Structure formats: structure tokens, C-alpha cells
CSV table of C-alpha atoms and ligand atoms in Angstrom, one decimal:
chain,number,residue,atom,x,y,z
A,433,MET,CA,-3.3,43.9,-14.2
A,434,LEU,CA,-5.7,45.7,-16.7
A,435,SER,CA,-3.1,46.4,-19.2
A,436,GLY,CA,-4.6,46.6,-22.7
A,437,LYS,CA,-8.2,46.3,-21.5
A,438,LYS,CA,-10.7,48.6,-23.1
A,439,ILE,CA,-13.2,49.9,-20.7
A,440,LEU,CA,-16.2,52.1,-21.4
A,441,LEU,CA,-17.6,54.0,-18.4
A,442,GLY,CA,-21.1,55.3,-18.5
A,443,VAL,CA,-21.7,58.0,-15.9
A,444,THR,CA,-25.3,58.9,-15.0
A,445,GLY,CA,-26.7,61.8,-13.0
A,446,GLY,CA,-26.1,61.2,-9.3
A,447,ILE,CA,-23.9,62.8,-6.7
A,448,ALA,CA,-21.7,59.6,-6.8
A,449,ALA,CA,-20.5,60.8,-10.2
A,450,TYR,CA,-17.6,62.4,-8.4
A,451,LYS,CA,-16.4,59.0,-7.3
A,452,SER,CA,-16.4,57.8,-10.9
A,453,ALA,CA,-13.7,60.4,-11.6
A,454,VAL,CA,-11.5,58.5,-9.0
A,455,LEU,CA,-12.6,55.2,-10.7
A,456,VAL,CA,-11.3,56.5,-14.0
A,457,ARG,CA,-7.9,57.3,-12.4
A,458,LEU,CA,-7.7,53.9,-10.8
A,459,LEU,CA,-8.6,52.1,-14.1
A,460,VAL,CA,-6.0,54.1,-16.0
A,461,LYS,CA,-3.4,53.5,-13.3
A,462,ALA,CA,-4.1,49.8,-13.6
A,463,GLY,CA,-3.3,50.0,-17.3
A,464,ALA,CA,-6.7,50.1,-18.9
A,465,GLU,CA,-7.8,52.4,-21.8
A,466,VAL,CA,-10.9,54.2,-20.7
A,467,ARG,CA,-13.5,56.1,-22.6
A,468,VAL,CA,-16.3,57.9,-20.8
A,469,LEU,CA,-20.0,58.4,-21.8
A,470,MET,CA,-22.0,60.8,-19.8
A,471,SER,CA,-25.8,61.4,-19.6
A,472,GLN,CA,-27.0,65.0,-19.8
A,473,SER,CA,-27.8,65.1,-16.1
A,474,ALA,CA,-24.4,63.6,-15.1
A,475,LYS,CA,-22.8,66.8,-16.5
A,476,GLN,CA,-24.6,68.8,-13.8
A,477,PHE,CA,-22.6,66.9,-11.2
A,478,VAL,CA,-19.2,66.7,-12.8
A,479,GLN,CA,-17.7,68.5,-15.8
A,480,PRO,CA,-16.9,66.4,-18.9
A,481,LEU,CA,-13.5,68.0,-18.8
A,482,THR,CA,-12.7,66.2,-15.6
A,483,PHE,CA,-13.3,62.8,-17.2
A,484,ALA,CA,-11.6,63.8,-20.5
A,485,THR,CA,-8.5,64.9,-18.6
A,486,LEU,CA,-8.4,61.7,-16.4
A,487,SER,CA,-9.2,59.3,-19.2
A,488,LYS,CA,-7.0,61.2,-21.8
A,489,ASN,CA,-9.9,60.7,-24.3
A,490,PRO,CA,-12.8,62.9,-25.4
A,491,VAL,CA,-16.1,62.4,-23.5
A,492,PHE,CA,-19.3,61.6,-25.4
A,493,THR,CA,-22.7,62.7,-24.3
A,494,ASP,CA,-24.7,63.3,-27.5
A,495,PHE,CA,-25.3,61.2,-30.6
A,496,TYR,CA,-23.4,63.8,-32.7
A,497,ASN,CA,-21.1,66.8,-32.2
A,498,PRO,CA,-23.5,69.8,-32.7
A,499,GLU,CA,-20.5,71.9,-34.0
A,500,ASN,CA,-19.4,69.7,-36.9
A,501,GLY,CA,-22.1,67.1,-37.2
A,502,GLU,CA,-19.7,64.2,-36.4
A,503,TRP,CA,-21.7,61.2,-35.5
A,504,HIS,CA,-20.7,59.4,-32.2
A,505,SER,CA,-21.5,55.8,-33.1
A,506,HIS,CA,-22.8,53.8,-30.1
A,507,VAL,CA,-22.3,50.7,-32.1
A,508,LYS,CA,-18.6,51.4,-32.6
A,509,LEU,CA,-18.2,52.3,-28.9
A,510,SER,CA,-19.8,49.2,-27.7
A,511,MET,CA,-17.8,47.1,-30.2
A,512,TRP,CA,-14.6,48.7,-29.0
A,513,ALA,CA,-15.2,47.9,-25.3
A,514,ASP,CA,-14.1,44.8,-23.4
A,515,LEU,CA,-16.3,45.9,-20.5
A,516,TYR,CA,-19.0,48.5,-20.1
A,517,ILE,CA,-19.3,49.9,-16.5
A,518,VAL,CA,-22.3,52.1,-15.6
A,519,ALA,CA,-21.3,54.0,-12.5
A,520,PRO,CA,-23.1,55.5,-10.9
A,521,ALA,CA,-26.2,53.7,-12.2
A,522,THR,CA,-29.2,55.7,-11.1
A,523,ALA,CA,-32.6,54.1,-10.5
A,524,ASN,CA,-33.8,55.8,-13.7
A,525,THR,CA,-31.0,54.4,-15.8
A,526,ILE,CA,-31.3,50.9,-14.3
A,527,ALA,CA,-35.0,50.9,-15.0
A,528,LYS,CA,-34.3,52.0,-18.6
A,529,ILE,CA,-31.7,49.4,-19.2
A,530,ALA,CA,-34.0,46.7,-17.7
A,531,HIS,CA,-36.8,47.8,-20.2
A,532,GLY,CA,-34.6,48.4,-23.2
A,533,ILE,CA,-35.2,52.1,-23.4
A,534,ALA,CA,-32.7,53.9,-25.5
A,535,ASP,CA,-33.2,57.6,-25.3
A,536,ASN,CA,-29.6,58.7,-24.9
A,537,LEU,CA,-26.2,57.7,-26.1
A,538,LEU,CA,-25.3,55.9,-22.9
A,539,LEU,CA,-28.4,53.7,-23.2
A,540,THR,CA,-28.2,53.0,-26.9
A,541,THR,CA,-24.6,51.8,-26.2
A,542,CYS,CA,-26.0,49.5,-23.5
A,543,LEU,CA,-28.5,48.0,-25.8
A,544,SER,CA,-25.9,47.3,-28.5
A,545,ALA,CA,-23.2,46.2,-26.1
A,546,ARG,CA,-21.7,42.8,-26.9
A,547,CYS,CA,-19.3,43.0,-24.0
A,548,LYS,CA,-20.2,42.4,-20.3
A,549,ILE,CA,-22.1,45.2,-18.6
A,550,MET,CA,-21.3,46.0,-14.9
A,551,ALA,CA,-23.5,48.4,-13.0
A,552,ALA,CA,-22.8,50.2,-9.7
A,553,PRO,CA,-26.2,51.4,-8.4
A,554,ALA,CA,-26.4,54.6,-6.5
A,555,MET,CA,-29.5,56.2,-5.1
A,556,ASP,CA,-31.4,57.1,-2.0
A,557,LEU,CA,-32.3,54.2,0.4
A,558,ASP,CA,-36.0,54.2,-0.3
A,559,MET,CA,-35.5,54.3,-4.1
A,560,TYR,CA,-33.1,51.4,-3.7
A,561,ALA,CA,-35.4,49.4,-1.5
A,562,ASN,CA,-38.4,50.1,-3.8
A,563,ALA,CA,-39.8,46.9,-5.3
A,564,ALA,CA,-39.6,48.3,-8.8
A,565,THR,CA,-35.9,49.0,-8.5
A,566,GLN,CA,-35.2,45.7,-6.8
A,567,SER,CA,-37.0,43.9,-9.6
A,568,ASN,CA,-35.1,45.9,-12.3
A,569,ILE,CA,-31.8,45.0,-10.6
A,570,ALA,CA,-32.8,41.4,-10.5
A,571,THR,CA,-33.7,41.5,-14.2
A,572,LEU,CA,-30.3,42.9,-15.0
A,573,ARG,CA,-28.6,40.2,-13.0
A,574,GLU,CA,-30.7,37.5,-14.7
A,575,ARG,CA,-29.4,38.8,-18.0
A,576,GLY,CA,-25.8,38.4,-16.9
A,577,CYS,CA,-25.1,42.0,-15.9
A,578,LEU,CA,-22.7,42.2,-13.0
A,579,ILE,CA,-24.0,44.3,-10.2
A,580,VAL,CA,-21.6,46.0,-7.8
A,581,GLU,CA,-23.6,46.1,-4.6
A,582,CYS,CA,-24.4,49.4,-3.0
A,583,GLY,CA,-22.8,50.2,0.4
A,584,ASP,CA,-24.6,51.2,3.5
A,585,GLY,CA,-24.0,54.6,5.1
A,586,GLU,CA,-24.7,58.3,4.9
A,587,LEU,CA,-26.5,59.4,1.7
A,588,ALA,CA,-26.7,62.7,-0.1
A,589,SER,CA,-30.3,63.2,1.2
A,590,GLY,CA,-29.0,63.2,4.8
A,591,LEU,CA,-30.6,59.9,5.5
A,592,SER,CA,-28.6,56.8,6.2
A,593,GLY,CA,-29.0,53.4,4.7
A,594,LYS,CA,-28.3,51.2,1.7
A,595,GLY,CA,-27.9,53.1,-1.6
A,596,ARG,CA,-24.3,54.6,-1.6
A,597,MET,CA,-22.4,53.7,-4.7
A,598,ALA,CA,-19.6,51.2,-4.0
A,599,GLU,CA,-16.2,52.8,-3.4
A,600,PRO,CA,-14.1,53.2,-6.6
A,601,GLU,CA,-11.5,50.7,-5.1
A,602,GLU,CA,-14.2,48.1,-4.7
A,603,ILE,CA,-15.4,48.6,-8.3
A,604,LEU,CA,-11.8,48.3,-9.4
A,605,GLY,CA,-11.6,45.0,-7.5
A,606,GLU,CA,-14.7,43.7,-9.3
A,607,VAL,CA,-13.3,44.7,-12.6
A,608,GLU,CA,-10.0,42.9,-11.9
A,609,ARG,CA,-11.9,39.9,-10.7
A,610,TYR,CA,-14.0,39.9,-13.9
A,611,PHE,CA,-11.1,40.0,-16.2
A,612,ASP,CA,-9.2,37.5,-14.1
A,613,SER,CA,-12.1,35.0,-14.2
A,614,ALA,CA,-12.8,35.7,-17.9
A,615,THR,CA,-9.2,34.7,-18.7
A,616,VAL,CA,-9.2,31.1,-19.5
A,617,SER,CA,-6.0,29.9,-17.9
A,618,PRO,CA,-5.1,26.4,-16.7
A,619,THR,CA,-5.2,27.6,-13.1
A,620,ALA,CA,-8.7,29.1,-13.4
A,621,GLN,CA,-10.5,26.1,-11.9
A,622,ASP,CA,-7.6,24.8,-9.8
A,623,LEU,CA,-9.7,24.5,-6.6
A,624,SER,CA,-12.5,22.6,-8.2
A,625,GLY,CA,-13.5,19.6,-6.1
A,626,PHE,CA,-12.2,21.3,-2.8
A,627,ARG,CA,-14.3,22.5,0.1
A,628,ALA,CA,-13.2,25.6,2.0
A,629,LEU,CA,-14.3,27.1,5.3
A,630,ILE,CA,-13.8,30.8,5.6
A,631,THR,CA,-14.5,33.0,8.6
A,632,ALA,CA,-15.1,36.7,8.0
A,633,GLY,CA,-16.2,39.9,9.7
A,634,PRO,CA,-16.5,40.9,13.3
A,635,THR,CA,-18.4,39.2,16.1
A,636,ARG,CA,-20.8,40.9,18.5
A,637,GLU,CA,-20.7,40.1,22.2
A,638,LYS,CA,-23.9,40.9,23.9
A,639,ILE,CA,-24.0,43.1,27.0
A,640,ASP,CA,-27.8,43.4,27.1
A,641,PRO,CA,-30.6,43.3,24.5
A,642,VAL,CA,-29.5,46.6,23.0
A,643,ARG,CA,-25.7,46.8,23.4
A,644,PHE,CA,-22.8,44.8,22.3
A,645,ILE,CA,-19.0,44.8,22.1
A,646,SER,CA,-17.5,44.5,18.6
A,647,ASN,CA,-14.7,45.9,16.3
A,648,TYR,CA,-14.3,47.7,13.0
A,649,SER,CA,-13.9,44.7,10.8
A,650,THR,CA,-16.0,45.0,7.6
A,651,GLY,CA,-15.6,41.5,6.4
A,652,LYS,CA,-14.3,42.7,3.0
A,653,MET,CA,-11.1,40.7,3.1
A,654,GLY,CA,-12.8,37.4,4.1
A,655,TYR,CA,-15.5,37.9,1.5
A,656,ALA,CA,-12.8,38.6,-1.2
A,657,VAL,CA,-11.1,35.3,-0.2
A,658,ALA,CA,-14.4,33.5,-0.4
A,659,GLU,CA,-15.2,34.9,-3.9
A,660,GLU,CA,-11.7,34.1,-5.1
A,661,LEU,CA,-11.8,30.4,-3.9
A,662,ALA,CA,-15.3,30.0,-5.3
A,663,GLY,CA,-14.3,31.6,-8.6
A,664,ARG,CA,-11.6,29.0,-8.8
A,665,GLY,CA,-14.0,26.1,-8.3
A,666,ALA,CA,-14.1,25.5,-4.5
A,667,GLU,CA,-17.4,25.0,-2.6
A,668,VAL,CA,-17.1,27.6,0.2
A,669,MET,CA,-18.8,27.7,3.6
A,670,LEU,CA,-18.5,31.3,4.7
A,671,VAL,CA,-19.1,31.7,8.4
A,672,SER,CA,-19.7,35.4,8.7
A,673,GLY,CA,-20.3,37.9,11.5
A,674,PRO,CA,-22.6,40.8,10.8
A,675,VAL,CA,-21.4,42.7,7.7
A,676,GLN,CA,-22.7,44.9,4.9
A,677,VAL,CA,-20.9,43.1,2.1
A,678,THR,CA,-22.7,40.3,0.2
A,679,ALA,CA,-21.4,37.1,-1.4
A,680,HIS,CA,-22.1,36.8,-5.2
A,681,ASN,CA,-20.8,33.4,-6.2
A,682,PRO,CA,-23.4,30.7,-6.0
A,683,ARG,CA,-20.7,28.3,-4.8
A,684,ILE,CA,-20.6,30.3,-1.5
A,685,THR,CA,-22.9,29.3,1.3
A,686,VAL,CA,-23.1,32.0,4.0
A,687,VAL,CA,-23.5,30.8,7.5
A,688,PRO,CA,-24.5,33.9,9.5
A,689,VAL,CA,-23.4,34.2,13.1
A,690,GLN,CA,-23.3,36.9,15.7
A,691,THR,CA,-21.1,35.9,18.6
A,692,ALA,CA,-17.6,34.3,18.9
A,693,GLY,CA,-19.3,31.3,20.6
A,694,GLU,CA,-21.7,30.8,17.6
A,695,MET,CA,-18.8,31.2,15.2
A,696,TYR,CA,-16.8,28.6,17.1
A,697,ASN,CA,-19.7,26.1,17.1
A,698,GLU,CA,-20.2,26.5,13.3
A,699,CYS,CA,-16.5,26.2,12.5
A,700,VAL,CA,-16.0,23.1,14.7
A,701,ARG,CA,-19.0,21.5,13.0
A,702,LEU,CA,-17.9,22.4,9.4
A,703,PHE,CA,-14.1,22.0,9.6
A,704,PRO,CA,-13.8,18.2,9.4
A,705,GLU,CA,-15.6,18.2,6.0
A,706,CYS,CA,-13.3,20.9,4.6
A,707,ASP,CA,-9.9,20.6,2.8
A,708,ILE,CA,-9.1,24.3,3.3
A,709,ALA,CA,-9.8,26.8,6.1
A,710,VAL,CA,-9.0,30.5,6.1
A,711,MET,CA,-9.6,32.3,9.4
A,712,SER,CA,-10.1,35.9,8.4
A,713,ALA,CA,-12.7,36.9,11.0
A,714,ALA,CA,-11.8,39.5,13.7
A,715,VAL,CA,-13.2,37.4,16.5
A,716,ALA,CA,-13.7,39.2,19.8
A,717,ASP,CA,-11.2,37.9,22.4
A,718,PHE,CA,-13.5,38.7,25.3
A,719,THR,CA,-17.2,38.5,25.9
A,720,PRO,CA,-19.3,39.8,28.9
A,721,GLU,CA,-19.4,37.2,31.6
A,722,THR,CA,-23.2,37.6,31.7
A,723,THR,CA,-25.7,39.1,29.3
A,724,ALA,CA,-28.5,41.0,31.0
A,725,ASP,CA,-32.0,39.9,29.9
A,726,THR,CA,-33.3,43.5,30.1
A,727,LYS,CA,-31.7,46.8,29.2
A,728,ILE,CA,-29.2,47.9,31.8
A,729,LYS,CA,-30.3,51.2,33.4
A,730,LYS,CA,-28.0,53.9,34.5
A,731,ASN,CA,-28.2,54.8,38.2
A,732,GLY,CA,-25.5,57.5,38.4
A,733,ASP,CA,-22.7,55.2,39.5
A,734,SER,CA,-19.9,53.9,37.4
A,735,MET,CA,-20.3,50.4,36.2
A,736,THR,CA,-17.9,47.5,35.7
A,737,LEU,CA,-18.3,45.0,33.0
A,738,ARG,CA,-16.6,41.7,33.7
A,739,LEU,CA,-15.3,40.1,30.5
A,740,VAL,CA,-14.2,36.5,30.1
A,741,PRO,CA,-12.1,35.1,27.2
A,742,THR,CA,-13.8,33.6,24.2
A,743,LYS,CA,-12.7,30.4,22.7
A,744,ASP,CA,-9.9,30.7,20.2
A,745,ILE,CA,-11.5,29.2,17.1
A,746,ALA,CA,-8.2,29.0,15.1
A,747,ALA,CA,-6.4,27.4,17.9
A,748,ALA,CA,-9.1,24.8,18.3
A,749,LEU,CA,-9.2,24.0,14.5
A,750,GLY,CA,-5.4,23.9,14.6
A,751,LYS,CA,-5.6,21.0,17.0
A,752,MET,CA,-8.2,19.2,15.0
A,753,LYS,CA,-6.3,19.7,11.7
A,754,THR,CA,-5.2,16.6,9.8
A,755,GLU,CA,-2.2,16.3,7.5
A,756,LYS,CA,-4.4,16.7,4.4
A,757,GLN,CA,-6.0,20.0,5.4
A,758,VAL,CA,-4.6,23.4,4.4
A,759,PHE,CA,-5.1,25.9,7.2
A,760,ALA,CA,-4.4,29.6,7.1
A,761,GLY,CA,-5.0,32.6,9.3
A,762,PHE,CA,-4.5,36.3,9.6
A,763,ALA,CA,-2.5,38.4,12.1
A,764,LEU,CA,-3.4,42.0,12.5
A,765,GLU,CA,-0.6,43.7,14.3
A,766,THR,CA,0.5,47.2,15.3
A,767,ASP,CA,4.0,46.4,16.5
A,768,ASN,CA,6.6,43.6,16.5
A,769,GLU,CA,4.7,42.3,13.5
A,770,MET,CA,6.9,39.5,12.2
A,771,GLN,CA,7.6,38.2,15.7
A,772,ASN,CA,3.9,38.2,16.6
A,773,ALA,CA,2.8,36.6,13.3
A,774,THR,CA,5.4,33.8,13.6
A,775,LYS,CA,4.2,33.1,17.1
A,776,LYS,CA,0.6,32.9,15.9
A,777,LEU,CA,1.6,30.6,13.0
A,778,GLU,CA,3.1,28.2,15.6
A,779,ALA,CA,0.5,28.6,18.3
A,780,LYS,CA,-2.5,28.0,16.0
A,781,ASN,CA,-0.8,25.4,13.8
A,782,PHE,CA,-1.4,27.4,10.6
A,783,ASP,CA,0.3,26.4,7.3
A,784,PHE,CA,0.7,30.0,6.6
A,785,ILE,CA,-0.4,33.3,8.1
A,786,VAL,CA,-1.3,36.6,6.4
A,787,LEU,CA,0.2,39.5,8.2
A,788,ASN,CA,-1.5,42.9,8.2
A,789,SER,CA,0.3,45.8,9.7
A,790,LEU,CA,-1.8,48.7,10.9
A,791,GLN,CA,1.4,50.8,10.3
A,792,ASP,CA,0.8,50.4,6.5
A,793,LYS,CA,-1.4,53.1,5.0
A,794,GLY,CA,-4.3,51.5,3.1
A,795,ALA,CA,-4.1,48.3,5.0
A,796,GLY,CA,-6.5,46.8,7.6
A,797,PHE,CA,-10.2,47.4,8.5
A,798,GLY,CA,-12.5,49.2,6.2
A,799,TYR,CA,-10.1,49.8,3.3
A,800,ASP,CA,-10.7,48.2,-0.1
A,801,THR,CA,-7.0,47.7,-0.4
A,802,ASN,CA,-4.5,45.7,1.7
A,803,LYS,CA,-0.8,45.3,2.1
A,804,VAL,CA,0.2,41.9,3.4
A,805,THR,CA,3.2,39.7,4.1
A,806,ILE,CA,2.5,36.0,3.9
A,807,VAL,CA,4.6,33.9,6.3
A,808,SER,CA,4.5,30.2,5.3
A,809,ARG,CA,6.2,27.1,6.6
A,810,THR,CA,7.0,25.9,3.1
A,811,LYS,CA,7.7,29.1,1.2
A,812,GLY,CA,9.2,31.4,3.9
A,813,THR,CA,8.2,35.0,3.9
A,814,VAL,CA,6.8,36.9,0.9
A,815,ALA,CA,6.0,40.6,1.2
A,816,TYR,CA,3.4,42.0,-1.3
A,817,ASP,CA,2.7,45.6,-2.5
A,818,LEU,CA,-0.5,47.5,-1.6
A,819,LYS,CA,-3.3,46.1,-3.8
A,820,SER,CA,-7.0,45.6,-3.9
A,821,LYS,CA,-8.4,43.0,-1.5
A,822,ALA,CA,-9.5,41.0,-4.6
A,823,LEU,CA,-5.9,40.7,-5.7
A,824,VAL,CA,-4.7,40.0,-2.2
A,825,ALA,CA,-7.3,37.2,-2.2
A,826,LYS,CA,-5.7,35.9,-5.4
A,827,ASP,CA,-2.3,35.7,-3.7
A,828,ILE,CA,-3.8,33.8,-0.8
A,829,ALA,CA,-5.5,31.4,-3.2
A,830,ASP,CA,-2.2,30.8,-5.0
A,831,HIS,CA,-0.5,30.0,-1.6
A,832,ILE,CA,-3.3,27.6,-0.9
A,833,VAL,CA,-2.8,25.8,-4.2
A,834,ASP,CA,0.9,25.6,-3.5
A,835,GLU,CA,0.2,24.0,-0.1
A,836,ILE,CA,-2.2,21.5,-1.7
A,837,ARG,CA,0.6,20.5,-4.1
A,838,VAL,CA,3.1,20.1,-1.2
A,839,LYS,CA,0.6,18.0,0.8
A,840,GLN,CA,-0.4,16.2,-2.4
A,841,ILE,CA,-4.1,16.3,-1.5
B,1173,CTP,N1,-8.9,33.9,15.8
B,1173,CTP,C1,-9.8,33.0,16.0
B,1173,CTP,N2,-10.5,33.0,17.2
B,1173,CTP,C2,-10.3,33.9,18.1
B,1173,CTP,C3,-9.3,34.9,17.9
B,1173,CTP,C4,-8.6,34.9,16.7
B,1173,CTP,O1,-10.1,32.2,15.1
B,1173,CTP,N3,-11.0,33.9,19.3
B,1173,CTP,C5,-8.1,33.9,14.5
B,1173,CTP,C6,-8.3,35.1,13.6
B,1173,CTP,O2,-9.3,34.9,12.7
B,1173,CTP,C7,-6.9,35.2,12.9
B,1173,CTP,C8,-5.9,34.6,14.0
B,1173,CTP,O3,-6.7,33.9,14.9
B,1173,CTP,O4,-6.8,34.3,11.8
B,1173,CTP,C9,-5.2,35.7,14.7
B,1173,CTP,O5,-6.1,36.6,15.2
B,1173,CTP,P1,-5.6,37.9,16.0
B,1173,CTP,O6,-6.8,38.7,16.5
B,1173,CTP,O7,-4.5,38.6,15.2
B,1173,CTP,O8,-4.8,37.3,17.2
B,1173,CTP,P2,-5.3,36.8,18.6
B,1173,CTP,O9,-5.0,35.3,18.7
B,1173,CTP,O10,-6.6,37.3,19.0
B,1173,CTP,O11,-4.2,37.5,19.5
B,1173,CTP,P3,-4.0,39.0,20.0
B,1173,CTP,O12,-5.4,39.6,19.9
B,1173,CTP,O13,-3.5,38.9,21.4
B,1173,CTP,O14,-3.0,39.6,19.0
């Protein structure tokens, strides 16, 4: 996928630098040629030797080699690269890039870069939330820099919140997506003029004002489908349960919901105006029969929670579906995978179903990768290798385009 692509990786001084070593491995594995630049403080977290070994290229940190005076030209480096990734990008480096400060090799290379710059911020939650950092990130975005959003979770400080560098697999997905969308191919805008409805993430079924029932869905797969369809020209309505991922493409409108009931209402409202629908949400199958208005107190006894079924959104849309609509769903199975997926394809009137097996390592909730089999009425069964969710989304979009052709929409 990245064969022949020249990628420069700037590593700055944050604990997430160790994750950048994994990123180099993934980029090289995907076929890219990688060169690494490190700031002085990055070397306190990871040895240059690690990056040199993984990238199979010398690592640059200074303007020149103090031993023989050889000059490391930032101009040459930036001219060489097809993409310059800064990961981790500390608050300090982000601020310096935003203000054109060039006091190390990594930064001078940024200033002279003719290629796209992608930054993966990593810092403590308060530094990230600080208005100065947010304004610097916004400046970078305005100037065309691609920002790989931070994740939410445990931070090196021991605090928990937004500021973790995106996982290497997620950054790889963004890199692949960038090169894919940068490739001018006849299929690049093949969904232009189409409207798509995507569901993503989990739902939350309320027990009382402070408790709910939910599942481990992160929404990454649904968001990747939304980005792919929007990247190919579609207008996307993304009905999303509560997730940490964000949508980047301006053609995506996020419709936030909490419960299965809310997701149902939004989907039924939006579906008639859409040409395409992909049901990737992990919708709760049951919801508490009643929601307490006040916090339920313990009284020493056991308690029984009576659950009632939620409405099956996909089944309802399957009934509303017209000949001209392409309708796809997911099936997450632990056993009898093909049999269950085929049953769901029929029962919900999907044109094709994307089967995830929890038996496959690297597939399912939380991972940045997925391994799917697509079962379609027109094309039969196609099993795919383990790949990033961004690339799985591409396979799904290709299936959608095929269905559009078959239906002659
Ligand atoms: N789905 C939906 N609404 C629901 C339940 C599921 O739209 N209330 C959709 C999912 O988004 C997915 C497909 O139906 O596209 C299959 O979901 P899955 O959870 O695998 O199957 P279920 O129908 O819930 O069946 P089961 O949990 O018994 O496997």
C-alpha cells in the first residue's frame, strides 16, 4: 500500500516516542521508505539506534555531524519526503511549528517542507486542553496540516483524559488514507452526488441518572467507513453513539445519540433521503424496562433489572428499503459465523454484510485493524486479510460502488 512512498518521521520528546518506534515498523512493513529526525529531548526517551535499526537509515538530530562536519540538509530532507509526520508532536513543538520557530533540525525541516505535514499530538490533558495549544492546533489545521487526534485514556502523569498520542495503527491508517486520497484515480470521487447514512459506536441504555448498560464498541470502524465514503465524494450523515473518535471530513454531519431508541428515530428519519446506508453501530439489544429518575440506592438485597428488547434499526430500515438503495450491515460473531451472517443478511434485507469474527486476532472492538469477510447477494463471499480499519472501509466502499452499478442508480 505504501510501496515507494518516502516518509520522514520527526520524533519529539514525549513518552509516546516509544510508540513511534512501532509506527516506523508498520510504515516499513507497508512498503514505505522511512527516515527519522529526532529532537534532542526525544533521545532521552528512545535511543536513536532503535529508530536507525527499524528504519534501516541513519537518524538525524543535529544540523551537522560533529565528528566529520557533514551537513545534514533540512532542505534536502524535506524535498526528499512525500509526507512528513511529526509523532509524537509535543505542545512545545506544535507551538513552535505554529509560530515558525526553527531552532532545531526537525523544525527547520518543517518550515521548508513542501510535502504534507501530519502531526500526532501527545501531551498531558491540561496542556492539550489549554487555549494556547488548541489555538496552535487550529492554526496548523488551517494551514493544511493533518492532525491525528489524540486519544482519551491513561496518561504518563497518572491522570486520565485526552492527550494520549493516537495508536501507531491509527496513524498508519491516516497515512494510507492520505496517500489514497492524494492519488488521483478515476474512482477517487466515485460516490460524489450520493448521500449515505452510517451508524457507529455503542448505545447507552439508562438504568438511572448515573448508570447505563453499554458495550465495548469504540466506533472506529463506523467512523472509518464515514471518512472513506466522504473522501470519495458522498454526503454522510453519521448517527453516532458516544465515542472518543472524531470525524474530520467536512462532508460528514455527526448526529449524536445516546440510546438505541434515539438512534432508531434518527435513522428512520434520515434513511428515506439516503442512497446508501451502512449499519456499523453496536446497538444494545436490550434496554431497562424503566429508568429510575433518581439514583438507585442499595439496601442490602439483590436487585433484578428487567430488560426489554430494543427496536432492531437495521431490520426496520430493511423493510423501508427501496430497490434503489444500497444497504449494508455488520455481523459480529463468536461462533457459526457464516451461518449467522447469512441469516442476518436475509433477516435484515441487507445487500451485503460485513462479518467480523471475534475468533480472529486483531479483529473487533477497540482494535485499529480488522479482518472481515463480506457476504454479498451479488458477489458471493470474499474473505479479506487483516488490515487497518481505514483499508477495510475502502473495501466496503468498493462493494458499495459495485452495488450501485448493479442497481444502476
Ligand atoms: N443492528 C441494528 N439495530 C439493533 C441491533 C443490530 O441496527 N437493535 C444492526 C447492527 O448495526 C449490525 C446488524 O444489525 O449491522 C447485526 O448486528 P448484531 O449485533 O451482529 O446482530 P443482532 O441482530 O443484534 O443479533 P445477535 O445479537 O442475536 O447476534
